[in-house]
Amino acid sequence: MNDLFSVSNFSLEFAGNDLLLFIIPPFVGLTYVVYSRTYPEVRGKWFWILVGLRSIAFSLIIALLLEPVLAFWNRGVKNPRLLLMVDTSPSMGVATGGQTRLERVKKFLLSDYWLENVSRVDVKSWAFSHDVYAVNLDTVEALKTGGLATNIGGAVEEATRKQGGVGDLQGILLLSDGAHNLGRGPIETLAGSDVPIYSLAVGEGEMPADLQLLQAKALGDGYVGRDLVLNATLNSQGYDGKRAVVRLYDGPREIDQRSLVLLGGEQKIQFTIRPDAPGPFTYRLFLDPQPGELTRDNNEALVFARILRERIRVALVASRPSSDLAFLRRSLAADSTLNVDVIVQKSAQSFYGEVGDYTAMRPSDVLVLLGYDEDAWSQSAFELVRERVRNGMGLLFVVGTDGTGWWQDPSGIDELLPIEGRRSPFVERPTALRRNSQGTGHPLVRSSIGQRGDPWSDLPPLTGYFPFSQQRQGSLVLLENQRGVPVVVSGVYGNGKTLAALSHSFWRLDLFSSGSAGNPQTIRQFWRNGVRWLATSSSVGRVRISTDRVVYRAGDSVLFTAQVFNELLQPQEGYAVAVELDNGHIISMRDVGDGSYQATYTGAPAGEYSYSVTAEFDGSLVGQETGRFVVDKYSVEWTDVRANSMLLSELARESGGASLSIDDADQLIRDWKLRQTVVEQRWDIRLGSGWEPLFFIAIFLAAEWLIRKRLGML
């Protein structure tokens, strides 16, 4: 596989002016004439030595001006460069006819036909699964399946980079089953490459007999003493009519099981548990294996569940009965995670029901204040509210039709809000809502995955809004009208979160959007999610971090998303943000704009992980946050082990190559466009570029001077 080269020629060239060569003969003649007429007269050998020394010194000076170059040429045949990519992912271990896919590949690479046809090809060999590594063709028999997933495009891209780039690469030979399941699609990744890709496909396109637990998850958060539903999806091939048993474990203890008849394809399974303790829990589902399964690694699935001590306690305090009260009460009551107590003012000093005033209510996680009547709020009641908000209780204030005096109440309730009021009446005009640009990343108004546009812009308008003088430090506008006037503002007070909704008649958004073209869930979910957000412990730190999931399959990419804020809780760009896992792995997060940062972690072994994210600016730490996730040992590789020869064919076609079955390798090798090329190489040696010529000039002139002195000519 070596290139064949031989020295074919050499020459002496001059980079300077060739006319300088014509100066040498006259100068030599002049030197001869001068030494012929010296006194004392010189004859014999000394005459010729002096003439020669001066002539040589002068010729060297002329040579320096000519810049002589001694050139050598090599001409030879260069073998074509080929990048060989061998798939060693777990799916290559699938056997057909007693032989695995990788064994078929190794048999081909060890065949005399292959060895003969690549004897004059410069082959660089790489193996890949979720990552890529160099291999030696002499030890191909030692290749084994392994890894977590298959990343065809990423592997080819990385191997090419490690090999020094495309350069004179004439082709890429891909030996794979085409079961790509990690990273961007190969066609997208390798788009624009000028190197043809030739592929030899191995494996069948049919799913072998197997049982799989595809996914499992808990339906929301759980609560101590209350039922929590766990859903799972089972997939079966080749066992129709057989009975299967799925077991649920809490640690080593089996807590439940389900038996079902396999119907082929996907089937749903549901478990209901009743947790007896709070905290994060990881449950394990196990599907009893059947004889002849492809693998048992995909018979397990992990389920992460967060168990809370009890439901969120909400105190809904209204200044009077109203349509907004009925709407709010109905929206919150529809959420089973909320426990809502209601106080409705009857008159200045009395309330409906048995509760005398707010001070008589049990402690709550969130206070929803609808409207405000200063006569109904004693100083002691306000002090209690202020103390609870400072200590972490959330506050949702909906101004309502009776909220016009909240800014001037001597008790100081406006102190808790994220805005400062002013003595202005309700501005009555149609008020269509939209998300504020600064608040688009807030969990209450940001878009869901796959959601397009702003759902708030599709809602009917409110009847107006209450103006205010200014926002407080740390507040953030979530919703505004079409003129940019804030309508919903979030903030913090002490350790508590606050929300202020500066309007009334929110029930209109629900009623008038409940038709066939409307979406009333936008406003309904806003109140429910708002209460949940207010109930979480107020993290007024400047860094937020989350993963797109809690439980991942082995080989899945873990996506970290962080948000960084300044002291005013406004999104900040340009920070140095990094994630550190408990295994010591550190990942720098990239700035994606609007204060958001993202990073991806691939190749995590099975297990539970904790992580922390830090944000720095100018070398100073500005915030830190922690989290956790779980990686299941079941690899994404076993979700679908069918060979995908169509992908390999399309990849070859897009790159200008060809794709065939490994059984037709001889035809592919005959047709590939690998050719030897004639290459001419040249090496130049500049004779006058160093100190040596000057040294010899000085030697010759010094020798001439010494001889002349000895002969008495000086």
Short mmCIF file of C-alpha atoms in Angstrom, two decimals, residues 110-306:
data_model
loop_
_atom_site.label_atom_id
_atom_site.label_comp_id
_atom_site.label_asym_id
_atom_site.label_seq_id
_atom_site.Cartn_x
_atom_site.Cartn_y
_atom_site.Cartn_z
CA LEU A 110 -9.95 -10.97 5.77
CA SER A 111 -10.81 -12.32 2.30
CA ASP A 112 -8.14 -12.64 -0.40
CA TYR A 113 -10.33 -10.62 -2.77
CA TRP A 114 -10.31 -7.58 -0.46
CA LEU A 115 -6.61 -7.85 0.37
CA GLU A 116 -5.68 -8.15 -3.31
CA ASN A 117 -7.75 -5.14 -4.38
CA VAL A 118 -6.44 -2.82 -1.68
CA SER A 119 -2.78 -3.76 -2.06
CA ARG A 120 -2.24 -0.50 -3.96
CA VAL A 121 -4.64 1.61 -1.89
CA ASP A 122 -3.62 3.75 1.08
CA VAL A 123 -6.32 2.62 3.56
CA LYS A 124 -6.88 4.38 6.89
CA SER A 125 -9.17 2.28 9.08
CA TRP A 126 -11.59 3.45 11.76
CA ALA A 127 -14.29 1.73 13.82
CA PHE A 128 -17.28 3.52 15.33
CA SER A 129 -20.42 3.28 17.45
CA HIS A 130 -21.39 6.39 19.43
CA ASP A 131 -17.77 7.53 19.05
CA VAL A 132 -14.92 6.74 16.65
CA TYR A 133 -11.49 5.17 17.13
CA ALA A 134 -8.61 4.11 14.87
CA VAL A 135 -8.04 0.40 14.17
CA ASN A 136 -5.37 -1.65 12.41
CA LEU A 137 -6.42 -3.86 9.51
CA ASP A 138 -3.91 -6.45 10.67
CA THR A 139 -5.95 -6.94 13.85
CA VAL A 140 -9.43 -6.73 12.32
CA GLU A 141 -10.28 -10.18 13.66
CA ALA A 142 -10.16 -8.75 17.20
CA LEU A 143 -12.97 -6.24 16.55
CA LYS A 144 -15.95 -6.57 18.91
CA THR A 145 -19.34 -4.93 19.16
CA GLY A 146 -19.79 -2.29 21.84
CA GLY A 147 -20.75 1.29 22.52
CA LEU A 148 -24.09 2.87 23.27
CA ALA A 149 -25.51 3.94 19.90
CA THR A 150 -24.72 4.49 16.21
CA ASN A 151 -23.64 7.89 14.92
CA ILE A 152 -22.74 7.39 11.26
CA GLY A 153 -22.48 11.01 10.17
CA GLY A 154 -20.61 12.14 13.26
CA ALA A 155 -18.17 9.23 13.00
CA VAL A 156 -17.28 9.93 9.36
CA GLU A 157 -16.92 13.63 10.09
CA GLU A 158 -14.68 13.04 13.13
CA ALA A 159 -12.51 10.41 11.42
CA THR A 160 -11.96 12.71 8.45
CA ARG A 161 -10.93 15.52 10.77
CA LYS A 162 -8.54 13.31 12.75
CA GLN A 163 -7.08 12.05 9.48
CA GLY A 164 -6.06 15.57 8.53
CA GLY A 165 -9.08 16.64 6.52
CA VAL A 166 -10.33 15.71 3.08
CA GLY A 167 -7.11 16.58 1.22
CA ASP A 168 -6.56 14.05 -1.56
CA LEU A 169 -9.03 11.55 -0.09
CA GLN A 170 -10.66 9.71 -3.01
CA GLY A 171 -13.35 7.78 -1.20
CA ILE A 172 -14.94 6.57 2.04
CA LEU A 173 -15.92 2.90 2.37
CA LEU A 174 -18.65 2.39 4.97
CA LEU A 175 -19.33 -1.13 6.32
CA SER A 176 -22.52 -0.84 8.38
CA ASP A 177 -26.10 -1.95 8.87
CA GLY A 178 -27.23 1.69 8.54
CA ALA A 179 -29.04 1.65 11.92
CA HIS A 180 -28.24 5.29 12.71
CA ASN A 181 -29.81 6.48 15.99
CA LEU A 182 -27.62 9.23 17.45
CA GLY A 183 -26.89 12.81 16.45
CA ARG A 184 -27.88 14.58 13.27
CA GLY A 185 -28.83 12.54 10.24
CA PRO A 186 -25.83 11.37 8.18
CA ILE A 187 -27.10 13.02 5.00
CA GLU A 188 -27.49 16.36 6.77
CA THR A 189 -24.15 16.03 8.55
CA LEU A 190 -22.17 15.15 5.43
CA ALA A 191 -24.00 17.45 3.03
CA GLY A 192 -21.62 19.35 0.80
CA SER A 193 -18.80 16.81 1.07
CA ASP A 194 -16.90 16.28 -2.18
CA VAL A 195 -15.72 12.80 -1.18
CA PRO A 196 -17.82 9.92 -2.58
CA ILE A 197 -19.11 7.45 0.01
CA TYR A 198 -19.23 3.77 -0.93
CA SER A 199 -21.16 1.52 1.42
CA LEU A 200 -21.48 -2.22 1.83
CA ALA A 201 -24.73 -2.90 3.68
CA VAL A 202 -25.02 -5.83 6.06
CA GLY A 203 -28.08 -7.15 7.88
CA GLU A 204 -31.76 -7.68 7.28
CA GLY A 205 -34.49 -5.08 7.28
CA GLU A 206 -36.84 -7.15 9.45
CA MET A 207 -37.16 -6.92 13.21
CA PRO A 208 -36.04 -10.15 14.92
CA ALA A 209 -38.09 -11.76 17.69
CA ASP A 210 -37.75 -9.58 20.76
CA LEU A 211 -39.54 -7.91 23.68
CA GLN A 212 -38.86 -4.30 24.62
CA LEU A 213 -39.92 -1.80 27.24
CA LEU A 214 -39.76 1.31 25.08
CA GLN A 215 -40.51 4.01 27.62
CA ALA A 216 -41.94 4.59 31.07
CA LYS A 217 -42.86 7.74 32.97
CA ALA A 218 -44.86 9.06 35.89
CA LEU A 219 -47.90 11.24 35.23
CA GLY A 220 -46.75 14.36 37.03
CA ASP A 221 -45.55 14.72 40.58
CA GLY A 222 -46.76 12.36 43.27
CA TYR A 223 -47.96 13.09 46.79
CA VAL A 224 -47.60 11.12 49.97
CA GLY A 225 -50.68 8.96 50.54
CA ARG A 226 -52.18 9.67 47.09
CA ASP A 227 -52.29 7.52 43.96
CA LEU A 228 -49.60 8.10 41.33
CA VAL A 229 -49.96 6.61 37.85
CA LEU A 230 -46.95 5.13 36.03
CA ASN A 231 -47.35 4.49 32.30
CA ALA A 232 -45.14 2.24 30.18
CA THR A 233 -45.05 1.13 26.55
CA LEU A 234 -44.17 -2.45 25.61
CA ASN A 235 -43.20 -3.53 22.10
CA SER A 236 -43.19 -7.17 20.97
CA GLN A 237 -42.14 -8.94 17.78
CA GLY A 238 -42.57 -12.65 17.12
CA TYR A 239 -44.44 -13.58 20.31
CA ASP A 240 -48.07 -12.97 19.35
CA GLY A 241 -50.46 -14.78 21.69
CA LYS A 242 -47.84 -15.39 24.37
CA ARG A 243 -48.41 -14.13 27.91
CA ALA A 244 -45.94 -11.65 29.37
CA VAL A 245 -45.46 -10.38 32.92
CA VAL A 246 -44.22 -6.87 33.75
CA ARG A 247 -42.99 -6.33 37.32
CA LEU A 248 -42.58 -3.05 39.20
CA TYR A 249 -39.75 -2.70 41.72
CA ASP A 250 -38.93 -0.11 44.36
CA GLY A 251 -35.27 -0.91 44.90
CA PRO A 252 -34.99 -4.70 45.37
CA ARG A 253 -38.63 -5.01 46.49
CA GLU A 254 -41.33 -6.02 43.98
CA ILE A 255 -44.39 -3.86 44.65
CA ASP A 256 -46.70 -4.78 41.77
CA GLN A 257 -46.99 -6.75 38.52
CA ARG A 258 -49.15 -6.85 35.40
CA SER A 259 -49.86 -9.81 33.11
CA LEU A 260 -50.94 -9.35 29.50
CA VAL A 261 -51.27 -11.24 26.23
CA LEU A 262 -48.82 -10.07 23.58
CA LEU A 263 -50.51 -8.80 20.43
CA GLY A 264 -47.47 -7.72 18.41
CA GLY A 265 -46.37 -4.11 18.16
CA GLU A 266 -46.80 -1.55 20.92
CA GLN A 267 -49.04 -2.05 23.99
CA LYS A 268 -49.67 0.24 26.95
CA ILE A 269 -49.23 -0.82 30.59
CA GLN A 270 -50.32 1.16 33.64
CA PHE A 271 -49.38 0.88 37.31
CA THR A 272 -50.88 2.80 40.22
CA ILE A 273 -48.80 3.26 43.35
CA ARG A 274 -49.37 5.13 46.62
CA PRO A 275 -46.08 6.57 47.95
CA ASP A 276 -45.64 6.69 51.71
CA ALA A 277 -42.63 9.04 51.86
CA PRO A 278 -41.56 12.25 50.10
CA GLY A 279 -38.46 12.70 47.95
CA PRO A 280 -37.08 11.67 44.55
CA PHE A 281 -37.64 8.00 43.70
CA THR A 282 -36.48 5.80 40.82
CA TYR A 283 -38.71 2.79 40.15
CA ARG A 284 -37.73 -0.12 37.92
CA LEU A 285 -39.95 -2.00 35.47
CA PHE A 286 -38.87 -5.49 34.41
CA LEU A 287 -40.38 -7.56 31.60
CA ASP A 288 -39.97 -11.30 32.11
CA PRO A 289 -37.90 -12.63 29.16
CA GLN A 290 -39.19 -15.05 26.55
CA PRO A 291 -37.18 -17.88 24.94
CA GLY A 292 -35.18 -16.83 21.88
CA GLU A 293 -35.18 -13.07 22.50
CA LEU A 294 -32.66 -11.01 20.57
CA THR A 295 -31.42 -9.44 23.82
CA ARG A 296 -32.61 -9.04 27.39
CA ASP A 297 -30.95 -5.66 27.84
CA ASN A 298 -34.13 -3.91 26.69
CA ASN A 299 -36.43 -5.74 29.13
CA GLU A 300 -35.98 -3.04 31.78
CA ALA A 301 -36.96 0.59 32.12
CA LEU A 302 -36.49 3.17 34.87
CA VAL A 303 -39.16 5.61 36.04
CA PHE A 304 -38.26 8.76 37.94
CA ALA A 305 -40.89 10.28 40.21
CA ARG A 306 -40.80 13.26 42.54
#
